Amino acid sequence: MYAVWKLCLANLRKRKIQNFLIALLILLSTLLLSTSVILISNTDNLFTGMHEKTNGSHDILRMDSGLQDPEQIREFWSDEQGVQVSKLLEYRTLSGVSYNGSDIPNLLLFMMDTPAPPLGVDELLTAQGIRSDTPEKGTVWIPTSLAYSHQIAVGDTLSFKTDSGTVDLNVSAVVVDIPYGGPFSTESRIWMNDLDYQALPVAEGAVPSYMMGIRYDNYADRQSDWNAFEQALGSPYLETVMSFDEISSFYLILNKVIGFVMIFLAVVMMGIAFFTIGFTIADAILTQYRTIGVLKSLGLTSRRTIGVYLIQYAFLSVTAIVPGLILSRFLSRMIVDSTLAYLKTDTDPLPLSGINAAAWTGVLILVLVLLCVWAYGRRARRIAPVQAIRYGMSESDSRRESRGIGTAGRSLIGFGSLPAVLVVGTRNILKNAKTSTLMMILTMVTSAVLVLGYVVLNSVINIQQTSPQWGYDDSNITVRVFNPSTFSKSEFEDRLSADSRIKNVSWHNGVTGVIEAADTPVAGEFAYPLSIVISIVEGSYNDIGFAVLEGQNPVNKNEIAIGVNVAQSLNKNLGDTVELYVEGQQHTLTVTGIYQSVANSSNSVRILAATVQENNPAFSATDVAYINLNNPAQSDAVVAELNGSYADYLSAATQKTLLDSVFLEAASTLILPMCFMGLLFIAVTLIIIYSICLINIRKEIKTYGIYKSVGMSSGRIRQSVALGISVLATVGALLGILLGVYALPMILENILSDYGMVDLPLVINRGGVVLIACLSIPAAAAGSWLSSRIIRKTSPRILVVE
């Protein structure tokens, strides 16, 4: 055993640089994999924990159309066993708010009449400020999503636009409001004092609006409870319902994307690490072939020879895995705090779990490393002491090496016609085919990771170019009417029609409806009716720019386009019919199109205003106007004029402003992990190529010594090696572009399919993609150049004598 320890220590001392690089590679693999495990674990755990802490709802019922009796609905759910319900929360809707003199775009406000606690379901947690039972007069509580995304603090003043003017209220607290406080939210609940709420203007004849949360003791009972509810109603529930999947989706989506991508990349990195370890062990066995043969002749068994490598790499693994696990805690904390910021409070930071799972990840990596070492170390069992002492290798390898490269090979390659620098670089690649393949694969993966991160970030930042494919409009200007009771639609249209800059105008209303799904052949998954968001357009979907994946948008009153998740839930295709309830009226419509939309996770449909006007001729879409200009460059000027002329009725914004209000937040959250993974793979590329080239150069050091003896300088030899590796890296980078643009996005599509995105819209900047992909080339060249420093220190005289 003493001999095994001595040999192990000798290997650690003799190959300091290689051992350090392998340990660093194991550390980075551990860091990446354990971070992804902690991230995925905490994504579910933190949200679930906060949902439990606030007694969060599984369904939010909104009743704002007067189609069904709110008191009757609450009475049913209050009497239902295994169900908790909140108080009936009265609210009014506003669509205009400004902060520091600037409008906050793309935000629908539910102004809540705050009851005395407890609410029963969806209790509010204070993130900032001091909360009382209800807000003080003249103050409001706002959700973290609104406060953090617009840097609004306690004590700031918000100006709310109402039918009778502007109402200024101070922020007295920022609260964690789970249902309406998620990332990218375009809806916020503003909690008001009762006196302030009663002072809000109410349109004549307006129906009071109510909201109620439902929590199931056993979520699996939801379907049976819902069926009993609709039987008691005698009809489908015809108003708005927001399910737990919708509530949780945007809390989880970013971390799931980051986590799954990190796991994929960690597995790739581990594969590269194991290959590198195996290559290093194989090289060590060849280098120490004669020594191992001598030791075997003195009685050292093959088992103990393998034990030398097992102990060596077990030591390296432990010294690398432990700091990797420690660092993963800090990295995952940074990412979690960024992606789940809306769940944080000043007094109660987000607890980080999943440490045990990360520890087991470290154990798994250690076991895999030892298995890899054992598999490659077994090659030492084949060493015959006599052949090792005589040849320094096996007899068959000795014969093969003595034959060298035949004349046929030389004539085939035609090295004689190439410059010496190219010959040396090409020979280095061809003679070490396995390691050359590894380096090419490594640069390909690195380039693919860099390209994927760049393409995803570029696509999110420049979403305006592909907004129809994300389910948004493609109009130049969006106008949201926040004072419909006194707003004159006809006068507004007359002004627009007289403006030569205006190309076309279409109007849009968003309401909630129900698709009857009792006859769906899908195995009971959605046996109850689907509550969906209905887009109603007065005008043309094509003018607005809404896109479809299949078919076309509706152009007749008996047609409908449905989201991909609705199509999947109902098992509907083009040409099928659906039963849709709008404003309590049933319509039988033919499916003409299927589309994807990240908003509402594609749980939505599109119809024309003419469909609703069949039963309600007075219906007119007045919520939102989509305006296109003959010259889009004039958008800012038109927006300024509309906001100035109709300040009391509407809020106008360019499409870019509205999209940036949502997606720049996603981009800023993705930048940190994407940059980290890119830099990590660049570092790994440099490290591994340095290690491989160092091994190859040491094997060929005599040949390079002969080159120096015939007049080739150390600098030219090093340039030759670096040039060959650079060419190899260039090939890998080109393949990485294809992988990063076409293959890796499929991983994201699989993850995003649950969120209504089955075809990821990418904005590909070819110049940027090529530039980013080429970052792996200087990393590879630097690794080969640094490793070739030993050529400069080598004496040609000694090498020629040997």
Short mmCIF file of C-alpha atoms in Angstrom, two decimals, residues 123-536:
data_model
loop_
_atom_site.label_atom_id
_atom_site.label_comp_id
_atom_site.label_asym_id
_atom_site.label_seq_id
_atom_site.Cartn_x
_atom_site.Cartn_y
_atom_site.Cartn_z
CA GLU A 123 -53.50 37.02 2.37
CA LEU A 124 -51.17 39.94 1.62
CA LEU A 125 -47.57 40.02 2.90
CA THR A 126 -45.84 43.33 3.49
CA ALA A 127 -42.68 43.68 1.41
CA GLN A 128 -42.01 47.35 2.24
CA GLY A 129 -43.61 49.81 4.60
CA ILE A 130 -45.86 49.33 7.61
CA ARG A 131 -49.27 47.82 7.04
CA SER A 132 -52.39 48.47 9.07
CA ASP A 133 -55.65 46.56 8.75
CA THR A 134 -56.59 48.69 5.73
CA PRO A 135 -54.79 51.51 3.89
CA GLU A 136 -55.06 54.93 5.48
CA LYS A 137 -57.19 57.49 3.65
CA GLY A 138 -55.24 58.98 0.75
CA THR A 139 -52.88 56.00 0.52
CA VAL A 140 -52.76 52.68 -1.36
CA TRP A 141 -50.93 49.37 -1.21
CA ILE A 142 -49.35 48.26 -4.48
CA PRO A 143 -47.96 44.84 -5.52
CA THR A 144 -44.24 44.09 -5.76
CA SER A 145 -44.56 43.58 -9.53
CA LEU A 146 -45.55 47.23 -10.01
CA ALA A 147 -43.19 48.64 -7.39
CA TYR A 148 -40.00 46.75 -8.28
CA SER A 149 -40.36 47.01 -12.06
CA HIS A 150 -40.83 50.81 -11.95
CA GLN A 151 -38.69 51.59 -8.86
CA ILE A 152 -41.67 52.85 -6.87
CA ALA A 153 -41.02 53.13 -3.14
CA VAL A 154 -43.11 53.74 -0.04
CA GLY A 155 -44.00 57.42 0.18
CA ASP A 156 -44.12 57.97 -3.60
CA THR A 157 -47.25 59.34 -5.26
CA LEU A 158 -49.18 57.67 -8.08
CA SER A 159 -51.68 59.50 -10.28
CA PHE A 160 -54.67 57.38 -11.32
CA LYS A 161 -56.75 58.47 -14.32
CA THR A 162 -60.52 58.25 -13.84
CA ASP A 163 -63.60 59.43 -15.70
CA SER A 164 -63.70 62.65 -13.69
CA GLY A 165 -59.99 63.46 -13.66
CA THR A 166 -56.82 62.39 -11.89
CA VAL A 167 -56.67 60.97 -8.35
CA ASP A 168 -53.34 61.26 -6.52
CA LEU A 169 -52.65 58.63 -3.85
CA ASN A 170 -49.50 57.93 -1.83
CA VAL A 171 -47.95 54.48 -1.57
CA SER A 172 -48.03 53.41 2.08
CA ALA A 173 -46.98 49.77 1.56
CA VAL A 174 -45.69 47.36 -1.07
CA VAL A 175 -47.27 43.93 -0.74
CA VAL A 176 -46.70 40.44 -2.10
CA ASP A 177 -49.92 39.75 -4.00
CA ILE A 178 -49.49 36.27 -5.49
CA PRO A 179 -52.29 36.17 -8.13
CA TYR A 180 -51.56 39.60 -9.63
CA GLY A 181 -47.93 40.15 -8.66
CA GLY A 182 -45.96 37.89 -10.99
CA PRO A 183 -43.22 38.82 -13.46
CA PHE A 184 -44.34 40.42 -16.74
CA SER A 185 -47.77 41.09 -15.25
CA THR A 186 -49.98 43.55 -17.14
CA GLU A 187 -52.61 43.52 -14.38
CA SER A 188 -52.21 44.87 -10.83
CA ARG A 189 -54.45 45.04 -7.80
CA ILE A 190 -54.30 48.43 -6.06
CA TRP A 191 -55.59 48.17 -2.48
CA MET A 192 -57.52 51.30 -1.43
CA ASN A 193 -59.14 52.76 1.66
CA ASP A 194 -62.94 52.38 1.57
CA LEU A 195 -63.50 56.17 1.57
CA ASP A 196 -61.14 56.66 -1.37
CA TYR A 197 -62.76 53.74 -3.16
CA GLN A 198 -66.28 55.10 -2.74
CA ALA A 199 -65.10 58.45 -4.12
CA LEU A 200 -64.10 56.86 -7.43
CA PRO A 201 -66.52 57.83 -10.23
CA VAL A 202 -68.94 55.17 -11.41
CA ALA A 203 -70.54 55.09 -14.85
CA GLU A 204 -74.32 55.32 -14.82
CA GLY A 205 -75.88 51.86 -14.81
CA ALA A 206 -72.54 50.12 -14.25
CA VAL A 207 -72.72 46.69 -12.61
CA PRO A 208 -70.59 46.25 -9.46
CA SER A 209 -67.54 44.04 -10.02
CA TYR A 210 -66.38 41.39 -7.56
CA MET A 211 -63.40 39.10 -7.19
CA MET A 212 -63.16 35.93 -5.11
CA GLY A 213 -60.35 33.45 -4.45
CA ILE A 214 -60.93 29.71 -4.09
CA ARG A 215 -58.49 27.30 -2.45
CA TYR A 216 -58.94 23.51 -2.53
CA ASP A 217 -57.68 21.44 0.39
CA ASN A 218 -56.96 18.76 -2.20
CA TYR A 219 -56.25 20.26 -5.61
CA ALA A 220 -57.04 16.90 -7.24
CA ASP A 221 -60.69 17.45 -6.29
CA ARG A 222 -60.91 20.62 -8.40
CA GLN A 223 -62.63 19.01 -11.36
CA SER A 224 -65.34 17.28 -9.33
CA ASP A 225 -65.95 20.44 -7.27
CA TRP A 226 -66.19 22.51 -10.43
CA ASN A 227 -68.64 20.10 -12.04
CA ALA A 228 -70.83 20.28 -8.93
CA PHE A 229 -70.62 24.07 -9.03
CA GLU A 230 -71.86 24.28 -12.62
CA GLN A 231 -74.62 21.79 -11.94
CA ALA A 232 -75.78 24.04 -9.11
CA LEU A 233 -75.65 27.05 -11.45
CA GLY A 234 -77.58 25.21 -14.12
CA SER A 235 -75.14 26.49 -16.77
CA PRO A 236 -71.41 26.95 -17.36
CA TYR A 237 -69.73 29.64 -15.29
CA LEU A 238 -69.87 32.51 -17.79
CA GLU A 239 -67.48 35.02 -16.27
CA THR A 240 -63.73 35.19 -15.71
CA VAL A 241 -61.73 32.52 -13.91
CA MET A 242 -57.94 32.48 -13.55
CA SER A 243 -56.55 29.03 -12.72
CA PHE A 244 -53.53 28.06 -10.63
CA ASP A 245 -51.58 27.21 -13.80
CA GLU A 246 -52.05 30.77 -15.03
CA ILE A 247 -51.15 32.22 -11.63
CA SER A 248 -47.93 30.21 -11.36
CA SER A 249 -46.77 30.18 -14.98
CA PHE A 250 -44.82 33.44 -15.12
CA TYR A 251 -43.28 32.91 -11.68
CA LEU A 252 -41.74 29.67 -12.95
CA ILE A 253 -41.04 30.17 -16.64
CA LEU A 254 -37.66 31.97 -16.46
CA ASN A 255 -36.11 29.67 -13.88
CA LYS A 256 -37.31 26.61 -15.77
CA VAL A 257 -35.74 27.90 -18.98
CA ILE A 258 -32.46 28.77 -17.25
CA GLY A 259 -32.42 25.56 -15.20
CA PHE A 260 -33.05 23.16 -18.07
CA VAL A 261 -30.50 24.89 -20.29
CA MET A 262 -27.94 24.75 -17.47
CA ILE A 263 -28.59 21.03 -16.94
CA PHE A 264 -28.12 20.34 -20.63
CA LEU A 265 -24.87 22.30 -20.70
CA ALA A 266 -23.69 20.69 -17.45
CA VAL A 267 -24.19 17.24 -18.92
CA VAL A 268 -22.23 18.27 -22.01
CA MET A 269 -19.44 19.71 -19.86
CA MET A 270 -19.31 16.58 -17.72
CA GLY A 271 -19.01 14.45 -20.83
CA ILE A 272 -16.09 16.58 -21.98
CA ALA A 273 -14.55 16.37 -18.49
CA PHE A 274 -14.77 12.58 -18.43
CA PHE A 275 -13.28 12.33 -21.90
CA THR A 276 -10.43 14.61 -20.83
CA ILE A 277 -9.80 12.54 -17.69
CA GLY A 278 -9.77 9.37 -19.75
CA PHE A 279 -7.42 10.90 -22.28
CA THR A 280 -5.09 12.09 -19.51
CA ILE A 281 -5.01 8.65 -17.87
CA ALA A 282 -4.36 6.94 -21.21
CA ASP A 283 -1.50 9.36 -21.86
CA ALA A 284 -0.10 8.81 -18.36
CA ILE A 285 -0.13 5.04 -18.89
CA LEU A 286 1.69 5.39 -22.23
CA THR A 287 4.20 7.84 -20.77
CA GLN A 288 4.91 5.62 -17.74
CA TYR A 289 4.65 2.34 -19.64
CA ARG A 290 8.21 1.20 -18.84
CA THR A 291 7.94 2.33 -15.20
CA ILE A 292 4.68 0.42 -14.71
CA GLY A 293 6.27 -2.65 -16.32
CA VAL A 294 9.23 -2.50 -13.93
CA LEU A 295 6.91 -2.12 -10.94
CA LYS A 296 4.80 -5.04 -12.10
CA SER A 297 7.93 -7.19 -12.40
CA LEU A 298 8.68 -6.27 -8.76
CA GLY A 299 5.25 -7.47 -7.62
CA LEU A 300 2.88 -4.49 -7.97
CA THR A 301 -0.51 -5.94 -8.98
CA SER A 302 -2.78 -4.54 -11.68
CA ARG A 303 -5.43 -3.80 -9.03
CA ARG A 304 -3.02 -1.62 -7.10
CA THR A 305 -1.89 0.08 -10.29
CA ILE A 306 -5.51 1.07 -10.99
CA GLY A 307 -5.78 2.12 -7.33
CA VAL A 308 -3.04 4.71 -7.91
CA TYR A 309 -5.25 6.54 -10.42
CA LEU A 310 -8.40 6.07 -8.33
CA ILE A 311 -6.82 7.65 -5.27
CA GLN A 312 -5.28 10.46 -7.35
CA TYR A 313 -8.55 11.46 -9.02
CA ALA A 314 -10.63 10.90 -5.89
CA PHE A 315 -8.41 13.47 -4.17
CA LEU A 316 -8.68 15.89 -7.10
CA SER A 317 -12.45 15.41 -7.31
CA VAL A 318 -13.09 16.04 -3.63
CA THR A 319 -10.91 19.17 -3.63
CA ALA A 320 -12.86 20.43 -6.69
CA ILE A 321 -16.41 19.31 -5.84
CA VAL A 322 -16.53 20.87 -2.36
CA PRO A 323 -15.74 24.46 -3.50
CA GLY A 324 -18.00 23.90 -6.53
CA LEU A 325 -20.91 23.13 -4.22
CA ILE A 326 -20.14 26.15 -2.04
CA LEU A 327 -19.94 28.49 -5.05
CA SER A 328 -23.17 27.06 -6.49
CA ARG A 329 -25.02 28.26 -3.40
CA PHE A 330 -23.92 31.86 -4.01
CA LEU A 331 -24.60 31.72 -7.76
CA SER A 332 -28.03 30.16 -7.35
CA ARG A 333 -28.84 32.78 -4.70
CA MET A 334 -28.03 35.54 -7.20
CA ILE A 335 -30.21 33.99 -9.91
CA VAL A 336 -33.12 33.18 -7.57
CA ASP A 337 -33.10 36.69 -6.09
CA SER A 338 -33.23 38.07 -9.62
CA THR A 339 -35.92 35.82 -11.12
CA LEU A 340 -38.17 35.54 -8.03
CA ALA A 341 -37.65 39.09 -6.79
CA TYR A 342 -41.40 39.72 -6.59
CA LEU A 343 -41.72 37.18 -3.77
CA LYS A 344 -39.13 38.93 -1.57
CA THR A 345 -39.87 41.12 1.41
CA ASP A 346 -37.51 43.40 3.31
CA THR A 347 -37.96 41.42 6.53
CA ASP A 348 -38.21 37.92 5.11
CA PRO A 349 -35.63 37.07 2.41
CA LEU A 350 -36.28 34.08 0.18
CA PRO A 351 -35.09 30.87 1.88
CA LEU A 352 -32.78 28.76 -0.28
CA SER A 353 -33.47 25.03 -0.25
CA GLY A 354 -32.16 22.15 -2.35
CA ILE A 355 -28.74 22.07 -0.65
CA ASN A 356 -29.09 18.35 0.07
CA ALA A 357 -29.96 17.68 -3.56
CA ALA A 358 -26.88 19.66 -4.61
CA ALA A 359 -24.74 17.62 -2.20
CA TRP A 360 -26.02 14.40 -3.74
CA THR A 361 -25.18 15.89 -7.12
CA GLY A 362 -21.58 16.26 -5.91
CA VAL A 363 -21.57 12.64 -4.75
CA LEU A 364 -22.91 11.56 -8.16
CA ILE A 365 -20.15 13.48 -9.94
CA LEU A 366 -17.52 11.86 -7.69
CA VAL A 367 -18.88 8.37 -8.41
CA LEU A 368 -18.97 9.05 -12.16
CA VAL A 369 -15.40 10.36 -12.12
CA LEU A 370 -14.19 7.25 -10.28
CA LEU A 371 -16.04 4.97 -12.69
CA CYS A 372 -14.44 6.84 -15.59
CA VAL A 373 -10.98 6.49 -13.98
CA TRP A 374 -11.55 2.80 -13.32
CA ALA A 375 -12.66 2.17 -16.91
CA TYR A 376 -9.60 3.88 -18.41
CA GLY A 377 -7.20 2.73 -15.70
CA ARG A 378 -7.94 -0.91 -16.52
CA ARG A 379 -5.74 -0.48 -19.58
CA ALA A 380 -2.77 -0.83 -17.22
CA ARG A 381 -3.74 -4.47 -16.69
CA ARG A 382 -2.66 -5.25 -20.25
CA ILE A 383 0.92 -4.08 -19.68
CA ALA A 384 3.36 -7.00 -20.01
CA PRO A 385 6.51 -6.33 -17.90
CA VAL A 386 8.96 -7.80 -20.45
CA GLN A 387 7.58 -5.81 -23.41
CA ALA A 388 7.35 -2.67 -21.31
CA ILE A 389 10.97 -2.90 -20.16
CA ARG A 390 12.26 -3.69 -23.65
CA TYR A 391 10.17 -1.39 -25.86
CA GLY A 392 8.58 1.13 -23.49
CA MET A 393 5.27 0.10 -25.10
CA SER A 394 3.55 -3.04 -26.33
CA GLU A 395 5.39 -4.98 -29.01
CA SER A 396 2.64 -4.39 -31.59
CA ASP A 397 2.75 -0.62 -30.95
CA SER A 398 6.53 -0.70 -31.29
CA ARG A 399 6.30 -2.34 -34.73
CA ARG A 400 3.63 0.12 -35.83
CA GLU A 401 5.69 3.12 -34.75
CA SER A 402 8.84 1.84 -36.41
CA ARG A 403 7.04 1.66 -39.76
CA GLY A 404 6.10 5.37 -39.57
CA ILE A 405 4.03 6.98 -42.28
CA GLY A 406 4.18 5.23 -45.60
CA THR A 407 4.95 6.85 -48.93
CA ALA A 408 1.36 6.42 -50.01
CA GLY A 409 0.20 8.54 -47.11
CA ARG A 410 2.75 11.22 -47.86
CA SER A 411 1.85 11.40 -51.53
CA LEU A 412 -1.83 11.46 -50.71
CA ILE A 413 -1.53 14.45 -48.41
CA GLY A 414 1.06 16.21 -50.52
CA PHE A 415 2.87 17.90 -47.65
CA GLY A 416 5.85 18.71 -49.82
CA SER A 417 4.01 21.50 -51.63
CA LEU A 418 2.87 23.29 -48.44
CA PRO A 419 4.73 25.94 -46.39
CA ALA A 420 6.56 24.55 -43.35
CA VAL A 421 4.27 26.38 -40.90
CA LEU A 422 1.19 24.72 -42.41
CA VAL A 423 2.88 21.32 -42.57
CA VAL A 424 3.76 21.32 -38.88
CA GLY A 425 0.28 22.55 -37.86
CA THR A 426 -1.55 20.07 -40.12
CA ARG A 427 0.66 17.17 -39.01
CA ASN A 428 -0.12 17.95 -35.38
CA ILE A 429 -3.86 17.72 -36.10
CA LEU A 430 -3.76 14.59 -38.28
CA LYS A 431 -1.43 12.60 -36.08
CA ASN A 432 -3.60 13.22 -33.01
CA ALA A 433 -6.97 12.53 -34.62
CA LYS A 434 -8.84 11.66 -31.41
CA THR A 435 -7.75 14.74 -29.49
CA SER A 436 -8.32 16.90 -32.57
CA THR A 437 -11.89 15.61 -32.76
CA LEU A 438 -12.36 16.39 -29.08
CA MET A 439 -11.09 19.96 -29.54
CA MET A 440 -13.35 20.50 -32.53
CA ILE A 441 -16.37 19.20 -30.60
CA LEU A 442 -15.43 21.41 -27.66
CA THR A 443 -15.24 24.58 -29.76
CA MET A 444 -18.47 23.57 -31.51
CA VAL A 445 -20.32 23.23 -28.18
CA THR A 446 -18.84 26.47 -26.86
CA SER A 447 -19.85 28.36 -29.99
CA ALA A 448 -23.31 26.79 -29.85
CA VAL A 449 -23.78 27.91 -26.23
CA LEU A 450 -22.62 31.44 -27.05
CA VAL A 451 -24.85 31.61 -30.13
CA LEU A 452 -27.89 30.30 -28.25
CA GLY A 453 -27.49 32.88 -25.48
CA TYR A 454 -26.97 35.68 -27.98
CA VAL A 455 -29.90 34.66 -30.19
CA VAL A 456 -32.29 34.31 -27.23
CA LEU A 457 -31.31 37.68 -25.75
CA ASN A 458 -31.38 39.36 -29.15
CA SER A 459 -34.82 37.87 -29.87
CA VAL A 460 -36.22 39.13 -26.56
CA ILE A 461 -34.67 42.59 -26.89
CA ASN A 462 -35.84 42.94 -30.52
CA ILE A 463 -39.22 41.33 -30.00
CA GLN A 464 -40.83 44.13 -31.98
CA GLN A 465 -39.61 42.42 -35.16
CA THR A 466 -41.43 39.16 -34.34
CA SER A 467 -44.27 40.35 -32.09
CA PRO A 468 -47.01 38.66 -34.20
CA GLN A 469 -45.29 35.28 -33.73
CA TRP A 470 -45.38 35.84 -29.94
CA GLY A 471 -49.13 36.46 -30.14
CA TYR A 472 -49.00 40.27 -30.03
CA ASP A 473 -50.12 42.84 -32.57
CA ASP A 474 -47.92 44.50 -35.17
CA SER A 475 -49.56 47.90 -35.22
CA ASN A 476 -47.64 51.16 -34.89
CA ILE A 477 -49.68 52.71 -32.06
CA THR A 478 -51.90 51.28 -29.35
CA VAL A 479 -54.56 53.47 -27.73
CA ARG A 480 -56.17 52.30 -24.48
CA VAL A 481 -59.40 54.06 -23.49
CA PHE A 482 -59.66 54.48 -19.71
CA ASN A 483 -62.76 56.73 -19.68
CA PRO A 484 -65.26 54.97 -21.97
CA SER A 485 -68.37 56.55 -20.44
CA THR A 486 -67.60 60.06 -21.77
CA PHE A 487 -65.35 59.09 -24.67
CA SER A 488 -66.81 59.65 -28.14
CA LYS A 489 -65.65 56.87 -30.39
CA SER A 490 -67.25 58.37 -33.51
CA GLU A 491 -65.60 61.76 -32.95
CA PHE A 492 -62.25 60.05 -32.40
CA GLU A 493 -62.63 58.04 -35.61
CA ASP A 494 -63.59 61.17 -37.56
CA ARG A 495 -60.40 62.86 -36.41
CA LEU A 496 -58.28 59.85 -37.39
CA SER A 497 -59.93 59.51 -40.80
CA ALA A 498 -59.16 63.19 -41.51
CA ASP A 499 -55.49 62.68 -40.62
CA SER A 500 -53.49 61.84 -43.74
CA ARG A 501 -50.86 60.09 -41.61
CA ILE A 502 -53.31 57.39 -40.50
CA LYS A 503 -53.42 54.25 -42.63
CA ASN A 504 -56.07 52.19 -40.81
CA VAL A 505 -57.66 51.71 -37.38
CA SER A 506 -59.07 48.57 -35.75
CA TRP A 507 -60.75 48.28 -32.38
CA HIS A 508 -60.29 45.52 -29.84
CA ASN A 509 -62.06 44.31 -26.71
CA GLY A 510 -60.81 41.56 -24.42
CA VAL A 511 -63.47 39.63 -22.52
CA THR A 512 -63.68 36.28 -20.79
CA GLY A 513 -65.83 33.52 -22.17
CA VAL A 514 -66.34 29.79 -21.98
CA ILE A 515 -65.86 26.97 -24.46
CA GLU A 516 -68.11 24.01 -23.74
CA ALA A 517 -65.79 21.02 -23.49
CA ALA A 518 -68.06 18.25 -22.23
CA ASP A 519 -67.75 16.34 -25.50
CA THR A 520 -63.95 16.51 -25.71
CA PRO A 521 -62.37 13.10 -26.42
CA VAL A 522 -59.28 14.00 -24.37
CA ALA A 523 -59.26 11.58 -21.45
CA GLY A 524 -61.08 13.63 -18.85
CA GLU A 525 -58.28 16.15 -18.50
CA PHE A 526 -60.53 19.09 -19.30
CA ALA A 527 -64.00 17.64 -18.83
CA TYR A 528 -65.26 20.92 -17.39
CA PRO A 529 -65.79 23.98 -19.65
CA LEU A 530 -62.73 26.03 -20.45
CA SER A 531 -62.66 29.62 -19.27
CA ILE A 532 -60.67 31.51 -21.89
CA VAL A 533 -59.74 35.02 -22.94
CA ILE A 534 -61.65 36.17 -26.03
CA SER A 535 -60.20 38.76 -28.38
CA ILE A 536 -62.98 40.64 -30.17
#
